[in-house]
């Protein structure tokens, strides 16, 4: 199955391959790599791509894969289905129970074996004997024996899925010890080893080879539209509370209304996604009563279970003892089910991107909200963000009196549970705002495929759909396809005179050279290095290597029929890298990159045109914050009550806020802007032929009716000659176009305890560098 990976996914797969190749080079067993990827980033798909690519790129290596999930449930079976869908017939994916109950002696080359460790590890407390049949001693060979016999012939790569699901790293260590894999990859959104295994962390920090760490930044996943921008707790709950009798009804009514709002918004986007509400019932004895109460409420909204010929099927109930097929069926984007009641946390890793709202009733004991609790509503249903921002958020409704949010070190601002309400007296401002999704990462993308093929075909004069003729043509052009092995010269039998050792400088002259075959892993590194050396203007090397490799592979397949070659990728790399051929292929690659610049520029322009929006901006009725990233601040005339501001804001920004408070008599309200969302105010600007969104720091409404737009900078602003200049001039152009002539604004800078602005249409920072501040005026509020 061919899946186009997102850029961050391609980068992670490449890093996993490079790390694994490096770790396989050590004597082992026991080398460890931690793969940290946010919930919803596509860990299973990335690992599937990793397995497939590793097999193709290291065809001479003999290894197999053991995929283990930790924790209760059938996550391993869901992973098996995903892997089978991705791989097709090869490599083969099997479960331990189905294949290793006494008949087989070994895991075969490239095979992927999946299992649940909790089901395998159980022992009789009195005797210490294994309970699971595949682990027991007996006449038939058990799975422990299978692992030992497998290790006699081939290497094992162990993949531990959701490695955080245990009290500490002990369970993962127990599993590693039993399997004895040559390389172990622990993957999780919140790996405990990073906090608990000091020895491992020291190896990572010091760059020791036997420890690997691959991490995906949450912002990259959000920017690609894979997960929601934020999760909001109890939005608009106060509006409903006045008209309902009890907190349970309020929570359900809020979720019901929000689902209708989301369904309508999806329709306007042209999407048939049917948003799902998850209702989590307490695990205590009161749970059964709660289920009946929820069913009664939903029945009043004509949402009922389908039982025989009765009910409309808009409600489903899933309990721990029920089979997981129901869960998989519900995941379909247009499935009719609108509410799903479940009595305990759904399996970690369950993938239902249309789940948009979580209702969580109070437990008898305190349970902090954390990413594992709410991760089921984090994914985006169509792996993209929508124009309507309400679809880019997840919603949680709960009747807890107080909410404890566990700090997420990895993505600390994802759960928003602190609410601030806009001050009632604020009047509409109706100013135009600009928003666009990120369109360029400075990388080569899949559109390079056609460019490389065109340049290569033109260079050799190839004809379409005639592989045999094409091979003759390129061989006449000097390309050798009959590369038995790729060799590299190394220095040999060279003697160094120690009497003059201290005077030796520069290269040591070789007496002779030896030609040795290059290992498949090394050849891949040489191949990638050749690509790196010829990327031209594309500076994002990590994102660019994989698409460039793919373009080369595809050309060899389409023009020369490489898909039928034995060890296809290995052969392509040998042909490309051979001393006789490399110069020609590098020339083609350089020319293709030069032409691709113009293709990429047009591609970026089209992306921007598709994503950019202009709209009337207003301060939203509510804004939500997180106690671990935001702080409550005592201010005067702030637009929201209470006032929450980012705890990491700069010192110049804090000083400017003090300045606003001192002048509160002249100010109606002021507001601190944010970034990268339509809830915030943006201005379009260009820098070096690229289009960006500028989010000014502050909006300030004065009592005389003026509205100010301010961007705070330090007096020694290092970006003054570049980005700041572009932003300042874009701000003045924006103001000049506004119908409201009471709008003004500027870059603001503090000098000698006074604040200065510069409203000139041209921003000359060069003068400021020379201490010429003549164009700046004192900011008199």
XYZ file of C-alpha atoms in Angstrom:
781
model
C 0.000 0.000 0.000
C 1.475 3.333 -1.045
C 1.028 6.113 1.533
C 2.371 9.629 1.084
C 4.079 10.415 4.347
C 3.974 13.915 5.771
C 7.349 15.706 5.766
C 7.824 15.220 9.518
C 7.023 11.515 9.087
C 9.573 11.099 6.291
C 12.181 12.833 8.411
C 11.450 10.573 11.401
C 11.591 7.404 9.264
C 14.945 8.468 7.816
C 16.316 9.175 11.306
C 15.027 5.821 12.593
C 16.717 4.002 9.712
C 20.017 5.849 10.226
C 19.889 5.226 13.989
C 19.055 1.522 13.556
C 21.848 1.021 11.019
C 24.245 2.613 13.504
C 22.974 0.504 16.435
C 23.134 -2.715 14.405
C 26.827 -2.013 13.951
C 27.478 -2.541 17.673
C 28.074 -5.953 19.198
C 24.781 -6.025 21.118
C 22.341 -7.319 21.993
C 20.670 -4.532 23.935
C 21.097 -1.334 21.903
C 18.148 0.986 22.479
C 16.423 3.784 20.550
C 13.564 5.850 22.006
C 11.081 7.160 19.434
C 8.988 9.994 20.877
C 6.033 11.001 18.705
C 2.863 12.889 19.729
C -0.516 11.208 19.955
C -2.090 11.354 16.505
C 1.187 11.755 14.600
C 0.869 8.332 12.919
C 3.378 6.235 14.881
C 2.174 2.915 13.448
C 2.339 4.142 9.853
C 5.829 5.579 10.441
C 7.048 2.328 11.952
C 5.529 0.386 9.058
C 7.377 2.630 6.614
C 10.529 2.177 8.698
C 10.255 -1.635 8.520
C 9.552 -1.631 4.790
C 12.373 0.819 4.013
C 14.888 -0.994 6.227
C 14.183 -4.277 4.430
C 14.571 -2.638 1.011
C 17.644 -0.579 1.806
C 19.550 -3.310 3.679
C 18.725 -6.391 1.571
C 21.898 -8.225 2.637
C 21.016 -8.003 6.338
C 19.132 -10.931 7.862
C 16.724 -9.706 10.508
C 13.115 -10.033 11.709
C 10.808 -7.875 13.820
C 8.930 -8.474 17.067
C 6.182 -5.901 17.733
C 5.022 -5.867 21.365
C 2.320 -3.758 22.981
C 2.356 -3.147 26.728
C -0.836 -2.828 28.765
C -4.286 -4.365 28.682
C -6.461 -4.632 25.591
C -5.967 -5.612 21.966
C -3.807 -2.761 20.706
C -1.461 -5.323 19.126
C -4.281 -6.679 16.955
C -5.190 -3.181 15.786
C -1.517 -2.639 14.955
C -1.491 -5.960 13.066
C -4.431 -4.866 10.910
C -2.779 -1.502 10.181
C 0.527 -3.160 9.272
C -1.173 -5.694 6.992
C -3.034 -2.909 5.233
C 0.229 -0.982 4.767
C 2.434 -3.911 3.690
C 0.081 -6.029 1.613
C 1.492 -9.554 1.150
C 5.092 -8.625 2.095
C 6.503 -8.553 4.679
C 4.264 -11.071 6.398
C 2.620 -10.050 9.690
C 1.587 -12.772 12.168
C 0.420 -12.989 15.784
C 2.242 -15.041 18.399
C -0.886 -16.973 19.399
C -1.748 -17.946 15.824
C 1.736 -18.988 14.672
C 3.810 -20.062 17.682
C 1.746 -22.480 19.722
C 4.149 -25.360 19.221
C 4.626 -25.884 15.514
C 7.294 -23.410 14.364
C 10.912 -23.189 15.471
C 11.974 -19.780 14.182
C 10.810 -16.372 13.029
C 11.735 -16.166 9.341
C 13.664 -13.346 7.657
C 11.775 -10.013 7.464
C 8.727 -11.443 9.264
C 6.840 -9.191 11.726
C 5.469 -10.945 14.837
C 2.947 -9.036 16.984
C 1.937 -9.815 20.565
C 0.633 -8.325 23.792
C 3.192 -8.584 26.579
C 0.603 -8.561 29.381
C -0.961 -11.720 27.935
C 2.387 -13.481 27.516
C 4.086 -12.597 30.804
C 1.518 -13.931 33.307
C 2.883 -16.553 35.726
C 1.347 -18.748 38.413
C 2.095 -17.065 41.732
C 2.526 -20.322 43.641
C 4.693 -22.234 41.159
C 6.225 -19.467 39.051
C 5.221 -21.359 35.861
C 4.138 -19.498 32.747
C 0.349 -19.471 32.290
C 0.170 -18.688 28.574
C 0.395 -21.807 26.411
C 2.896 -20.270 23.987
C 5.300 -19.602 26.893
C 4.908 -22.876 28.832
C 7.505 -25.596 29.134
C 6.326 -28.833 27.552
C 6.690 -31.274 24.716
C 6.149 -28.615 22.097
C 8.545 -25.761 21.449
C 7.496 -22.538 23.204
C 7.947 -18.949 22.090
C 10.991 -18.443 24.337
C 12.690 -21.311 22.508
C 11.621 -19.814 19.188
C 13.404 -16.565 20.093
C 16.608 -18.403 21.026
C 16.618 -20.452 17.818
C 15.847 -17.327 15.765
C 18.830 -15.486 17.269
C 21.098 -18.300 16.096
C 20.343 -17.351 12.481
C 19.267 -13.703 12.345
C 19.029 -10.450 14.236
C 15.861 -9.385 16.022
C 14.564 -5.818 16.082
C 12.108 -5.349 18.950
C 9.464 -2.596 18.701
C 7.686 -1.757 21.971
C 4.438 0.084 21.260
C 3.155 2.627 23.811
C 6.134 1.931 26.075
C 4.880 4.417 28.698
C 1.979 2.145 29.716
C 3.337 0.860 33.022
C 4.345 2.277 36.360
C 7.913 2.756 35.214
C 10.427 1.395 32.704
C 10.656 -1.950 34.544
C 8.140 -3.701 32.286
C 9.904 -2.549 29.135
C 13.224 -3.736 30.596
C 11.662 -7.097 31.500
C 10.506 -7.469 27.882
C 13.897 -6.450 26.474
C 15.648 -9.002 28.678
C 13.382 -11.839 27.521
C 13.539 -11.056 23.797
C 17.277 -10.256 23.786
C 16.878 -8.176 20.626
C 19.860 -6.679 18.844
C 18.055 -3.325 18.680
C 14.992 -2.219 20.651
C 12.828 0.733 19.621
C 10.557 2.046 22.370
C 7.878 4.308 20.919
C 5.533 6.522 22.881
C 4.165 10.053 23.065
C 5.475 10.307 26.632
C 8.346 7.831 27.096
C 9.113 7.269 30.764
C 12.684 6.272 30.011
C 13.548 9.895 29.254
C 12.761 10.750 32.894
C 13.703 7.543 34.693
C 16.733 6.019 32.970
C 19.630 8.311 33.824
C 22.205 6.071 32.145
C 20.328 6.135 28.851
C 19.882 9.905 28.982
C 23.596 10.433 29.639
C 24.405 8.377 26.534
C 21.974 10.466 24.457
C 23.336 13.769 25.775
C 26.952 12.716 25.221
C 26.173 11.345 21.758
C 27.228 7.815 22.634
C 26.554 5.541 19.665
C 24.773 2.737 21.507
C 21.822 4.993 22.446
C 19.415 6.548 19.966
C 16.689 9.172 20.364
C 14.321 10.291 17.593
C 11.722 12.935 18.439
C 8.902 14.607 16.509
C 7.940 18.123 17.583
C 4.208 18.523 18.337
C 4.124 21.804 16.382
C 5.155 19.933 13.205
C 2.233 17.524 13.640
C -0.193 20.388 14.282
C 1.080 22.390 11.291
C 0.460 19.398 9.021
C -3.159 19.237 10.209
C -2.812 15.794 11.813
C -4.010 16.762 15.296
C -6.165 19.476 16.784
C -4.636 22.801 17.707
C -5.962 22.691 21.274
C -8.419 20.998 23.611
C -10.926 23.239 25.388
C -12.634 22.286 28.647
C -16.260 23.316 29.352
C -16.659 25.942 26.648
C -19.877 28.008 27.087
C -20.897 25.818 30.018
C -22.145 28.818 32.029
C -24.731 29.705 29.353
C -26.371 26.292 29.689
C -26.045 25.951 33.480
C -28.769 28.523 34.207
C -31.440 26.537 32.342
C -30.682 23.009 33.546
C -31.280 21.241 36.861
C -28.047 19.380 37.612
C -24.406 19.269 36.522
C -24.779 15.933 34.755
C -27.536 17.276 32.516
C -25.594 20.488 31.887
C -22.549 18.541 30.705
C -24.569 16.295 28.393
C -26.587 19.209 26.996
C -23.393 21.174 26.282
C -21.890 18.193 24.455
C -25.113 17.612 22.514
C -25.274 21.247 21.334
C -21.594 21.353 20.455
C -21.937 18.186 18.346
C -24.776 19.777 16.349
C -22.661 22.892 15.846
C -19.699 20.812 14.640
C -21.878 18.739 12.288
C -23.222 21.907 10.690
C -19.683 23.329 10.366
C -18.445 20.142 8.672
C -21.318 20.421 6.200
C -20.320 23.964 5.289
C -16.777 22.692 4.653
C -18.197 20.153 2.194
C -17.302 17.244 4.493
C -19.505 14.273 5.425
C -17.671 13.656 8.729
C -20.127 12.796 11.497
C -18.528 14.077 14.741
C -18.584 11.569 17.606
C -19.109 12.243 21.315
C -17.327 9.881 23.724
C -19.029 9.553 27.113
C -16.750 8.061 29.765
C -18.603 6.503 32.689
C -16.998 6.122 36.159
C -15.662 2.648 36.882
C -17.248 2.591 40.358
C -20.542 0.847 41.158
C -22.458 4.009 40.281
C -21.390 3.445 36.680
C -24.452 1.335 35.787
C -26.801 4.023 37.093
C -24.868 6.628 35.148
C -25.198 4.617 31.924
C -28.979 4.462 32.341
C -29.143 8.195 33.106
C -27.146 9.015 29.961
C -29.322 6.722 27.858
C -32.457 8.422 29.223
C -31.102 11.905 28.421
C -30.132 10.890 24.874
C -33.455 9.139 24.284
C -35.077 12.503 24.902
C -32.987 13.794 21.982
C -34.023 10.805 19.785
C -30.575 9.187 20.092
C -30.976 5.485 20.875
C -29.291 2.099 20.515
C -30.316 -0.212 17.700
C -31.695 -3.431 19.209
C -33.303 -5.652 16.666
C -35.876 -3.557 14.815
C -36.077 -0.852 17.479
C -33.837 2.170 17.967
C -32.111 4.372 15.394
C -28.501 3.287 16.048
C -27.179 6.751 16.876
C -26.002 5.498 20.293
C -23.585 2.672 21.072
C -22.295 1.258 24.362
C -18.868 -0.355 24.556
C -17.791 -2.144 27.712
C -14.423 -3.711 28.540
C -15.615 -7.265 27.943
C -16.954 -6.549 24.453
C -15.030 -7.274 21.270
C -13.036 -4.545 19.554
C -14.793 -4.959 16.172
C -17.423 -2.433 17.320
C -14.698 0.119 17.987
C -13.199 -0.342 14.507
C -16.595 0.009 12.840
C -17.375 3.204 14.721
C -14.160 4.774 13.409
C -15.521 5.203 9.856
C -15.781 8.995 9.216
C -19.478 8.980 8.213
C -20.609 6.261 10.640
C -24.149 6.880 11.934
C -23.237 6.611 15.638
C -23.233 10.030 17.316
C -22.593 9.059 20.969
C -20.426 6.226 22.333
C -20.686 5.320 26.020
C -17.745 3.441 27.506
C -17.117 2.354 31.071
C -13.328 2.492 31.150
C -10.613 4.196 29.169
C -10.627 3.010 25.556
C -7.431 1.229 24.579
C -4.416 3.463 24.283
C -3.742 3.815 20.571
C -7.388 3.407 19.448
C -7.711 5.467 16.315
C -11.038 7.244 15.710
C -10.261 10.611 14.106
C -13.934 11.659 14.000
C -14.114 11.605 17.837
C -14.391 15.314 18.625
C -15.957 15.649 22.088
C -15.229 13.872 25.377
C -17.730 13.835 28.252
C -16.095 12.766 31.505
C -18.115 12.356 34.698
C -16.585 12.721 38.139
C -14.921 9.703 39.718
C -14.943 8.823 43.413
C -11.252 9.723 43.441
C -9.289 12.494 41.773
C -7.895 11.755 38.320
C -5.756 14.397 36.626
C -6.399 15.219 32.983
C -3.441 14.133 30.879
C -2.815 13.513 27.231
C -3.510 9.755 27.496
C -6.958 10.534 28.943
C -8.006 12.869 26.146
C -5.872 11.557 23.288
C -8.878 9.856 21.689
C -10.254 13.251 20.555
C -6.916 14.685 19.471
C -6.742 13.477 15.852
C -8.120 15.434 12.887
C -10.716 13.435 10.915
C -9.345 14.253 7.441
C -5.705 14.999 8.369
C -6.053 18.709 7.698
C -7.164 21.859 9.471
C -10.349 23.604 8.350
C -11.193 27.237 7.661
C -13.637 27.239 10.577
C -11.514 27.164 13.725
C -14.148 25.402 15.840
C -13.354 22.239 13.842
C -9.667 22.515 14.726
C -10.307 22.169 18.471
C -11.310 19.232 20.639
C -13.905 19.730 23.363
C -14.102 18.242 26.856
C -17.156 18.591 29.097
C -16.980 17.460 32.700
C -18.855 17.995 35.978
C -15.725 17.991 38.113
C -15.720 20.828 40.632
C -12.015 21.438 40.139
C -9.737 20.226 37.418
C -6.160 19.149 37.853
C -4.259 19.140 34.593
C -1.075 17.119 34.596
C 1.806 19.052 33.072
C 2.783 17.672 29.679
C 6.522 18.296 29.318
C 6.380 17.303 25.671
C 3.400 19.438 24.548
C 2.500 21.497 27.618
C -0.117 23.821 26.122
C -2.415 21.297 24.450
C -5.079 21.086 27.203
C -6.784 24.435 27.878
C -8.840 24.383 31.075
C -8.682 27.955 32.441
C -11.405 30.219 31.046
C -11.312 33.996 30.630
C -14.347 35.977 29.477
C -14.257 39.116 27.353
C -15.245 42.259 29.273
C -18.892 43.035 28.514
C -18.344 46.727 27.701
C -16.004 46.056 24.765
C -17.536 47.183 21.470
C -16.866 45.513 18.089
C -13.676 46.626 16.323
C -14.162 44.925 12.911
C -10.624 45.095 11.566
C -9.461 42.927 8.694
C -7.199 40.027 9.630
C -5.079 37.666 7.520
C -4.379 33.984 8.043
C -2.593 31.296 6.065
C -1.350 27.824 6.837
C 2.371 27.198 6.510
C 3.104 26.476 2.851
C 6.850 25.900 2.579
C 9.547 24.167 4.604
C 12.434 24.866 2.224
C 12.408 21.254 1.105
C 12.120 18.994 -1.906
C 8.686 17.340 -2.165
C 7.072 14.633 -4.280
C 6.599 17.118 -7.164
C 10.347 16.619 -7.772
C 9.579 13.172 -9.244
C 8.408 14.531 -12.599
C 11.234 17.088 -12.820
C 13.997 14.535 -12.231
C 12.427 12.120 -14.723
C 12.148 14.853 -17.377
C 15.765 15.986 -16.944
C 17.119 12.408 -16.955
C 15.063 11.422 -20.001
C 16.174 14.543 -21.879
C 19.827 13.946 -21.005
C 19.825 10.386 -22.351
C 17.182 10.909 -25.057
C 14.968 8.128 -23.708
C 11.656 6.994 -25.132
C 8.612 6.215 -23.045
C 7.474 2.658 -22.255
C 10.406 0.914 -23.908
C 12.654 -0.429 -21.172
C 14.882 -2.598 -23.380
C 15.560 0.268 -25.807
C 16.196 2.683 -22.904
C 18.815 0.366 -21.393
C 20.699 0.232 -24.718
C 20.583 4.033 -25.026
C 22.002 4.801 -21.576
C 24.688 2.125 -21.914
C 25.777 3.814 -25.174
C 25.893 7.082 -23.205
C 28.503 5.527 -20.894
C 26.367 4.278 -18.017
C 27.297 0.840 -16.689
C 24.378 -1.178 -15.324
C 26.384 -4.349 -14.746
C 27.683 -3.441 -11.288
C 28.396 -6.669 -9.425
C 29.515 -4.934 -6.273
C 30.287 -1.433 -5.110
C 33.888 -1.073 -3.958
C 35.869 1.682 -2.346
C 39.617 2.178 -2.300
C 41.242 2.301 1.128
C 44.836 2.963 2.059
C 46.882 -0.243 2.410
C 50.382 -1.426 3.298
C 51.584 2.136 3.861
C 54.594 2.740 6.119
C 55.165 5.863 8.183
C 58.713 6.778 9.239
C 58.523 7.358 13.000
C 61.883 9.137 13.116
C 60.242 12.100 11.391
C 56.788 11.640 12.936
C 56.668 15.095 14.578
C 57.381 16.758 11.213
C 54.586 15.016 9.343
C 51.920 17.432 8.175
C 48.990 17.024 5.772
C 47.957 13.845 3.973
C 49.997 10.685 4.344
C 50.980 9.363 0.903
C 49.643 5.868 0.329
C 52.093 3.198 -0.826
C 49.239 1.051 -2.208
C 45.451 0.864 -2.158
C 43.071 -2.016 -1.545
C 39.597 -2.270 -3.038
C 36.972 -3.562 -0.644
C 33.237 -4.072 -1.069
C 31.098 -1.540 0.757
C 28.453 -2.712 3.235
C 24.839 -1.996 2.207
C 24.391 0.346 5.164
C 27.477 2.337 4.209
C 26.426 2.495 0.564
C 23.119 4.026 1.594
C 24.993 6.705 3.564
C 27.218 7.449 0.534
C 24.132 7.656 -1.683
C 22.404 10.062 0.704
C 25.557 12.149 1.013
C 25.672 12.553 -2.780
C 22.095 13.835 -2.659
C 22.928 16.190 0.227
C 25.845 17.645 -1.730
C 23.585 18.492 -4.669
C 20.409 19.886 -3.108
C 21.239 23.391 -4.278
C 18.961 26.042 -2.753
C 16.906 23.563 -0.734
C 18.311 24.020 2.758
C 16.049 21.629 4.635
C 18.272 18.614 4.154
C 16.443 16.176 6.427
C 13.095 16.748 4.727
C 14.603 16.684 1.228
C 16.624 13.469 1.171
C 13.717 11.023 1.145
C 11.735 12.718 -1.689
C 14.938 13.043 -3.750
C 15.723 9.340 -3.243
C 12.168 8.445 -4.214
C 12.427 10.478 -7.431
C 15.626 8.622 -8.381
C 14.127 5.217 -7.564
C 10.965 5.977 -9.557
C 12.954 7.028 -12.624
C 14.979 3.809 -12.536
C 11.715 1.852 -12.238
C 9.847 3.641 -15.043
C 12.743 4.103 -17.492
C 14.814 0.969 -16.835
C 12.396 -1.499 -15.242
C 14.263 -1.585 -11.924
C 11.212 -2.896 -10.094
C 12.014 -6.343 -11.509
C 15.648 -6.261 -10.358
C 16.738 -8.386 -7.429
C 17.574 -6.135 -4.440
C 16.176 -3.166 -6.369
C 17.173 -0.246 -4.132
C 20.600 -1.704 -3.417
C 21.248 -2.120 -7.162
C 20.080 1.436 -7.933
C 22.427 2.830 -5.302
C 25.365 0.796 -6.676
C 24.710 2.023 -10.225
C 24.236 5.628 -9.126
C 27.341 5.671 -6.888
C 29.782 3.745 -9.096
C 32.868 5.738 -10.097
C 31.999 5.389 -13.774
C 28.415 6.649 -13.435
C 28.304 9.059 -10.514
C 29.510 12.152 -12.406
C 26.719 11.838 -14.987
C 24.013 11.282 -12.388
C 25.253 14.173 -10.260
C 25.046 16.432 -13.322
C 21.437 15.319 -13.888
C 20.613 15.828 -10.198
C 22.055 19.369 -10.153
C 20.149 20.348 -13.306
C 16.941 18.846 -11.920
C 17.324 20.822 -8.673
C 17.878 24.056 -10.621
C 14.712 23.520 -12.650
C 12.772 22.373 -9.620
C 13.237 25.757 -7.913
C 10.679 27.278 -10.264
C 8.281 24.347 -9.886
C 8.488 24.602 -6.088
C 7.905 28.360 -6.129
C 4.704 27.847 -8.114
C 3.693 24.995 -5.799
C 4.142 27.227 -2.749
C 2.163 30.056 -4.372
C -0.705 27.666 -5.070
C -0.641 26.373 -1.491
C -0.758 29.920 -0.157
C -3.645 30.849 -2.437
C -5.555 27.796 -1.266
C -4.973 28.451 2.426
C -4.915 32.244 2.825
C -7.977 33.974 4.238
C -9.004 37.552 4.962
C -11.773 38.015 7.513
C -13.216 40.540 9.961
C -11.451 40.068 13.272
C -13.146 40.403 16.650
C -12.018 39.460 20.115
C -13.651 36.113 20.862
C -16.207 35.879 23.679
C -14.006 33.412 25.594
C -10.375 32.381 25.589
C -8.849 29.336 27.261
C -5.474 28.835 28.908
C -3.267 26.266 30.634
C -1.959 26.641 34.197
C 1.486 25.276 33.257
C 2.156 27.692 30.383
C 0.091 30.750 31.340
C 0.018 32.880 34.481
C -2.687 35.037 35.988
C -1.645 38.703 36.042
C -3.060 41.674 37.925
C -3.657 44.331 35.271
C -5.803 47.352 34.576
C -8.243 47.497 31.661
C -7.322 44.112 30.170
C -9.840 42.849 27.594
C -10.523 39.599 29.472
C -11.243 38.659 33.059
C -9.254 37.177 34.586
C -6.102 38.174 32.713
C -3.946 35.192 31.696
C -0.662 35.889 29.894
C 2.009 33.536 28.592
C 4.543 32.888 31.338
C 7.424 32.883 28.814
C 6.789 36.319 27.313
C 9.852 38.537 26.950
C 11.085 41.152 29.369
C 10.414 44.023 26.887
C 6.805 42.784 26.651
C 6.464 42.754 30.437
C 7.864 46.297 30.577
C 5.404 47.483 27.935
C 2.504 45.960 29.894
C 3.629 47.949 32.954
C 3.682 51.056 30.756
C 0.083 50.364 29.667
C -1.032 49.880 33.266
C 0.544 53.189 34.301
C -1.474 54.921 31.570
C -4.725 53.074 32.272
C -6.679 56.343 32.631
C -6.298 56.890 28.869
C -6.962 53.283 27.845
C -10.340 51.635 27.274
C -8.837 48.112 26.971
C -5.710 46.289 25.806
C -5.081 42.723 24.637
C -2.036 40.474 24.113
C -2.197 38.800 20.719
C -1.154 35.207 20.029
C 0.096 33.320 16.961
C -0.866 30.791 14.289
C -4.618 30.659 14.804
C -7.647 32.490 13.446
C -8.491 33.504 17.015
C -5.570 35.916 16.727
C -5.017 39.037 14.634
C -2.683 38.692 11.636
C -1.201 40.894 8.877
C 0.225 39.663 5.587
C 3.859 40.504 4.838
C 6.567 39.419 2.426
C 10.235 38.775 3.037
C 12.718 37.512 0.440
C 9.881 36.665 -2.015
C 8.077 34.507 0.560
C 4.703 35.279 2.181
C 4.255 35.156 5.962
C 1.714 36.112 8.620
C 2.745 38.784 11.122
C 1.002 38.636 14.513
C 1.539 42.022 16.265
C 2.000 41.764 20.019
C -0.739 44.106 21.282
C -4.042 45.749 20.390
C -4.793 48.843 22.501
C -8.124 50.703 22.393
C -7.947 54.265 23.729
C -10.755 56.216 25.341
C -10.591 58.782 22.524
C -11.580 56.054 20.036
C -8.159 55.267 18.549
C -7.096 51.651 18.056
C -3.358 50.960 18.228
C -1.452 47.971 16.856
C 1.930 47.554 18.564
C 4.849 45.172 18.058
C 7.379 45.285 20.915
C 11.088 44.965 20.093
C 14.345 45.360 21.962
C 16.477 48.404 21.155
C 19.249 46.053 19.991
C 16.877 44.020 17.828
C 19.072 41.668 15.788
C 16.342 41.096 13.207
C 15.943 44.842 12.611
C 17.483 44.776 9.136
C 15.402 41.802 7.987
C 12.157 40.483 9.431
C 11.405 43.500 11.629
C 11.840 45.902 8.703
C 9.459 43.812 6.589
C 6.897 43.618 9.403
C 7.078 47.346 10.191
C 6.545 48.378 6.575
C 3.723 45.838 6.121
C 2.012 47.273 9.211
C 2.118 50.821 7.799
C 0.711 49.602 4.451
C -2.052 47.781 6.312
C -2.990 50.897 8.322
C -3.020 53.085 5.199
C -5.592 50.781 3.554
C -8.037 50.789 6.479
C -11.256 52.796 6.253
C -11.068 53.506 9.972
C -8.647 56.420 10.146
C -8.408 56.123 13.922
C -6.164 53.064 13.566
C -2.444 53.630 14.059
C 0.492 51.493 15.070
C 4.185 50.784 14.902
C 7.154 48.892 16.188
C 7.652 50.123 19.780
C 11.024 50.216 21.552
C 12.033 51.236 25.057
C 15.049 53.528 25.417
C 16.110 55.236 28.638
C 12.847 54.203 30.366
C 10.705 55.850 27.664
C 8.800 54.215 24.799
C 9.253 55.260 21.167
C 7.396 54.544 17.931
C 8.285 54.889 14.236
C 5.336 55.320 11.837
C 7.386 55.988 8.707
C 6.370 53.909 5.673
C 10.043 52.944 5.232
C 11.818 51.399 8.208
C 15.513 52.320 8.339
C 17.082 50.225 11.072
C 20.537 50.973 9.747
C 20.268 54.443 11.296
C 19.311 52.941 14.654
C 22.398 50.729 14.498
C 24.395 53.957 14.232
C 22.466 55.381 17.226
C 20.478 57.738 14.993
C 16.969 57.623 16.448
C 15.754 60.834 14.812
C 12.823 59.153 13.048
C 11.439 57.790 16.318
C 8.891 59.724 18.347
C 8.041 59.480 22.004
C 4.920 57.352 22.503
C 2.484 59.710 24.209
C -0.652 57.898 25.262
